[in-house]
GROMACS .gro file of C-alpha atoms in nm:
model
  206
    1UNK     CA    1  -3.902  -0.240  -5.313
    2UNK     CA    2  -3.671  -0.026  -5.102
    3UNK     CA    3  -3.406  -0.176  -4.885
    4UNK     CA    4  -3.372   0.028  -4.554
    5UNK     CA    5  -3.064  -0.138  -4.406
    6UNK     CA    6  -2.734   0.033  -4.388
    7UNK     CA    7  -2.605  -0.193  -4.667
    8UNK     CA    8  -2.862  -0.017  -4.895
    9UNK     CA    9  -2.682   0.314  -4.868
   10UNK     CA   10  -2.492   0.282  -5.200
   11UNK     CA   11  -2.790   0.136  -5.413
   12UNK     CA   12  -3.038   0.386  -5.285
   13UNK     CA   13  -2.856   0.721  -5.325
   14UNK     CA   14  -3.181   0.940  -5.233
   15UNK     CA   15  -3.124   0.833  -4.878
   16UNK     CA   16  -2.791   1.005  -4.866
   17UNK     CA   17  -2.815   1.301  -5.121
   18UNK     CA   18  -3.077   1.568  -5.043
   19UNK     CA   19  -3.037   1.706  -5.399
   20UNK     CA   20  -3.171   1.390  -5.558
   21UNK     CA   21  -3.558   1.381  -5.559
   22UNK     CA   22  -3.725   1.169  -5.300
   23UNK     CA   23  -3.994   0.913  -5.429
   24UNK     CA   24  -4.341   1.072  -5.415
   25UNK     CA   25  -4.493   1.087  -5.067
   26UNK     CA   26  -4.825   0.864  -5.087
   27UNK     CA   27  -4.993   1.101  -4.839
   28UNK     CA   28  -5.127   1.388  -5.037
   29UNK     CA   29  -5.171   1.635  -4.743
   30UNK     CA   30  -4.797   1.670  -4.721
   31UNK     CA   31  -4.768   1.751  -5.102
   32UNK     CA   32  -4.697   2.132  -5.176
   33UNK     CA   33  -4.623   2.326  -5.476
   34UNK     CA   34  -4.332   2.506  -5.337
   35UNK     CA   35  -4.115   2.461  -5.043
   36UNK     CA   36  -4.140   2.693  -4.744
   37UNK     CA   37  -3.878   2.893  -4.587
   38UNK     CA   38  -3.778   2.760  -4.260
   39UNK     CA   39  -3.737   2.983  -3.945
   40UNK     CA   40  -3.431   2.901  -3.761
   41UNK     CA   41  -3.523   2.816  -3.407
   42UNK     CA   42  -3.271   2.619  -3.198
   43UNK     CA   43  -3.369   2.431  -2.875
   44UNK     CA   44  -3.172   2.257  -2.615
   45UNK     CA   45  -3.279   1.929  -2.452
   46UNK     CA   46  -3.059   1.731  -2.217
   47UNK     CA   47  -2.744   1.908  -2.322
   48UNK     CA   48  -2.829   1.859  -2.711
   49UNK     CA   49  -2.869   2.166  -2.930
   50UNK     CA   50  -3.101   2.113  -3.222
   51UNK     CA   51  -3.311   2.300  -3.474
   52UNK     CA   52  -3.698   2.277  -3.485
   53UNK     CA   53  -3.796   2.514  -3.764
   54UNK     CA   54  -4.173   2.436  -3.846
   55UNK     CA   55  -4.134   2.068  -3.729
   56UNK     CA   56  -4.357   1.923  -3.472
   57UNK     CA   57  -4.174   1.960  -3.111
   58UNK     CA   58  -4.294   1.979  -2.749
   59UNK     CA   59  -4.070   2.052  -2.464
   60UNK     CA   60  -4.341   1.880  -2.231
   61UNK     CA   61  -4.249   1.559  -2.391
   62UNK     CA   62  -3.898   1.550  -2.281
   63UNK     CA   63  -3.976   1.303  -2.000
   64UNK     CA   64  -4.128   1.053  -2.269
   65UNK     CA   65  -3.795   1.081  -2.450
   66UNK     CA   66  -3.599   1.033  -2.143
   67UNK     CA   67  -3.779   0.690  -2.085
   68UNK     CA   68  -3.736   0.579  -2.438
   69UNK     CA   69  -3.376   0.649  -2.436
   70UNK     CA   70  -3.328   0.486  -2.104
   71UNK     CA   71  -3.491   0.160  -2.247
   72UNK     CA   72  -3.281   0.178  -2.551
   73UNK     CA   73  -2.964   0.222  -2.345
   74UNK     CA   74  -3.045  -0.078  -2.119
   75UNK     CA   75  -3.117  -0.293  -2.424
   76UNK     CA   76  -2.790  -0.165  -2.579
   77UNK     CA   77  -2.597  -0.288  -2.267
   78UNK     CA   78  -2.755  -0.610  -2.243
   79UNK     CA   79  -2.764  -0.714  -2.621
   80UNK     CA   80  -2.446  -0.528  -2.737
   81UNK     CA   81  -2.638  -0.384  -3.027
   82UNK     CA   82  -2.932  -0.159  -3.101
   83UNK     CA   83  -3.104  -0.087  -3.445
   84UNK     CA   84  -3.378   0.173  -3.403
   85UNK     CA   85  -3.677   0.276  -3.604
   86UNK     CA   86  -3.803   0.612  -3.517
   87UNK     CA   87  -4.134   0.585  -3.721
   88UNK     CA   88  -4.260   0.950  -3.679
   89UNK     CA   89  -3.956   1.142  -3.592
   90UNK     CA   90  -4.057   1.501  -3.604
   91UNK     CA   91  -3.760   1.734  -3.587
   92UNK     CA   92  -3.541   1.425  -3.510
   93UNK     CA   93  -3.446   1.505  -3.153
   94UNK     CA   94  -3.529   1.148  -3.019
   95UNK     CA   95  -3.332   0.985  -3.296
   96UNK     CA   96  -3.035   1.201  -3.225
   97UNK     CA   97  -3.067   1.103  -2.853
   98UNK     CA   98  -3.075   0.730  -2.947
   99UNK     CA   99  -2.747   0.786  -3.153
  100UNK     CA  100  -2.562   0.987  -2.872
  101UNK     CA  101  -2.709   0.867  -2.537
  102UNK     CA  102  -2.815   0.496  -2.627
  103UNK     CA  103  -2.524   0.457  -2.858
  104UNK     CA  104  -2.746   0.310  -3.123
  105UNK     CA  105  -2.552   0.131  -3.401
  106UNK     CA  106  -2.816   0.238  -3.663
  107UNK     CA  107  -3.133   0.473  -3.662
  108UNK     CA  108  -3.382   0.500  -3.931
  109UNK     CA  109  -3.554   0.836  -3.877
  110UNK     CA  110  -3.890   0.856  -4.070
  111UNK     CA  111  -4.131   1.139  -4.100
  112UNK     CA  112  -4.405   1.163  -4.358
  113UNK     CA  113  -4.352   1.532  -4.427
  114UNK     CA  114  -4.059   1.547  -4.680
  115UNK     CA  115  -4.034   1.918  -4.603
  116UNK     CA  116  -3.868   1.846  -4.286
  117UNK     CA  117  -3.559   1.669  -4.446
  118UNK     CA  118  -3.321   1.951  -4.398
  119UNK     CA  119  -3.405   2.015  -4.049
  120UNK     CA  120  -3.378   1.634  -3.963
  121UNK     CA  121  -3.072   1.575  -4.147
  122UNK     CA  122  -2.894   1.864  -4.003
  123UNK     CA  123  -2.986   1.757  -3.647
  124UNK     CA  124  -2.857   1.417  -3.713
  125UNK     CA  125  -2.551   1.528  -3.856
  126UNK     CA  126  -2.451   1.697  -3.522
  127UNK     CA  127  -2.391   1.349  -3.407
  128UNK     CA  128  -2.128   1.287  -3.655
  129UNK     CA  129  -1.966   1.634  -3.611
  130UNK     CA  130  -1.979   1.639  -3.218
  131UNK     CA  131  -1.837   1.284  -3.169
  132UNK     CA  132  -1.610   1.246  -3.485
  133UNK     CA  133  -1.794   0.955  -3.621
  134UNK     CA  134  -1.701   0.872  -3.989
  135UNK     CA  135  -1.940   0.608  -4.049
  136UNK     CA  136  -2.295   0.683  -4.131
  137UNK     CA  137  -2.519   0.556  -3.876
  138UNK     CA  138  -2.866   0.706  -3.976
  139UNK     CA  139  -3.092   0.742  -4.264
  140UNK     CA  140  -3.390   0.979  -4.302
  141UNK     CA  141  -3.673   0.867  -4.504
  142UNK     CA  142  -4.034   1.031  -4.564
  143UNK     CA  143  -4.305   0.793  -4.622
  144UNK     CA  144  -4.610   0.692  -4.435
  145UNK     CA  145  -4.500   0.514  -4.111
  146UNK     CA  146  -4.716   0.225  -4.184
  147UNK     CA  147  -4.551   0.189  -4.539
  148UNK     CA  148  -4.196   0.199  -4.378
  149UNK     CA  149  -4.278  -0.059  -4.123
  150UNK     CA  150  -4.449  -0.286  -4.377
  151UNK     CA  151  -4.151  -0.260  -4.603
  152UNK     CA  152  -3.921  -0.360  -4.324
  153UNK     CA  153  -4.128  -0.667  -4.254
  154UNK     CA  154  -4.155  -0.775  -4.616
  155UNK     CA  155  -3.764  -0.753  -4.646
  156UNK     CA  156  -3.730  -0.933  -4.299
  157UNK     CA  157  -3.535  -0.616  -4.185
  158UNK     CA  158  -3.626  -0.635  -3.808
  159UNK     CA  159  -3.549  -0.362  -3.551
  160UNK     CA  160  -3.436  -0.380  -3.180
  161UNK     CA  161  -3.658  -0.101  -3.092
  162UNK     CA  162  -3.933   0.079  -3.285
  163UNK     CA  163  -4.058   0.416  -3.163
  164UNK     CA  164  -4.407   0.521  -3.250
  165UNK     CA  165  -4.512   0.860  -3.124
  166UNK     CA  166  -4.839   0.925  -3.304
  167UNK     CA  167  -4.880   1.294  -3.181
  168UNK     CA  168  -5.206   1.218  -3.011
  169UNK     CA  169  -5.389   1.028  -3.289
  170UNK     CA  170  -5.505   0.669  -3.231
  171UNK     CA  171  -5.184   0.463  -3.190
  172UNK     CA  172  -5.348   0.151  -3.253
  173UNK     CA  173  -5.337   0.253  -3.621
  174UNK     CA  174  -4.967   0.171  -3.621
  175UNK     CA  175  -4.936  -0.128  -3.391
  176UNK     CA  176  -4.993  -0.411  -3.627
  177UNK     CA  177  -4.728  -0.315  -3.858
  178UNK     CA  178  -4.486  -0.200  -3.565
  179UNK     CA  179  -4.531  -0.549  -3.417
  180UNK     CA  180  -4.442  -0.710  -3.756
  181UNK     CA  181  -4.125  -0.503  -3.812
  182UNK     CA  182  -4.000  -0.578  -3.449
  183UNK     CA  183  -3.725  -0.825  -3.359
  184UNK     CA  184  -3.897  -1.119  -3.224
  185UNK     CA  185  -3.611  -1.205  -2.964
  186UNK     CA  186  -3.680  -0.938  -2.704
  187UNK     CA  187  -3.744  -0.630  -2.914
  188UNK     CA  188  -3.874  -0.331  -2.792
  189UNK     CA  189  -4.184  -0.140  -2.889
  190UNK     CA  190  -4.197   0.224  -2.739
  191UNK     CA  191  -4.555   0.375  -2.801
  192UNK     CA  192  -4.644   0.723  -2.695
  193UNK     CA  193  -4.935   0.973  -2.752
  194UNK     CA  194  -4.778   1.322  -2.746
  195UNK     CA  195  -5.087   1.548  -2.673
  196UNK     CA  196  -5.254   1.311  -2.441
  197UNK     CA  197  -5.618   1.333  -2.571
  198UNK     CA  198  -5.679   0.952  -2.555
  199UNK     CA  199  -5.488   0.894  -2.244
  200UNK     CA  200  -5.658   1.184  -2.078
  201UNK     CA  201  -5.998   1.069  -2.132
  202UNK     CA  202  -6.103   1.320  -2.403
  203UNK     CA  203  -6.148   1.047  -2.665
  204UNK     CA  204  -6.255   0.746  -2.445
  205UNK     CA  205  -6.359   0.550  -2.754
  206UNK     CA  206  -6.000   0.533  -2.861
   0.00000   0.00000   0.00000
């Protein structure tokens, strides 16, 4: 069983060292025979420069990210601590903004596609370089989002804020595990549907 808390960084070296093989992804659609070559494509959002490569990213979703970071910032000010699980992080820009703007104490950035590891890790490393932070405040994992949240629940490793951006798929698929992994005393669950199919009425049954 995986321990995803900051204390687990020593006994779980594959979280820290990209050269150590990551446990096999349970989602076969992301398994490939060879690693793709990433195209370097830099974006800027609210003053943060980051790389997208071939990862999922939409400029139009910046307002949604603004609101999630605002909610996280207010939570940090009222509770004096903030642990975030970004369950489907894409390129990691939202995770980066939680670290920089909301001053999160720890961010678990997860994306099922392990081929995005270099992009996500490089983007989050900008936080340490830009702000002179010596302590590692983030971890990148590559598992199915429901698996990560279920593991957190089983280990009683609860988060102050869980961010679920399901990229337009049915968000209810993630809600049960997200609620279970959420801190009971005032925890925040931020759920979005990036491409808007469901909320726009194109999939009314969802």
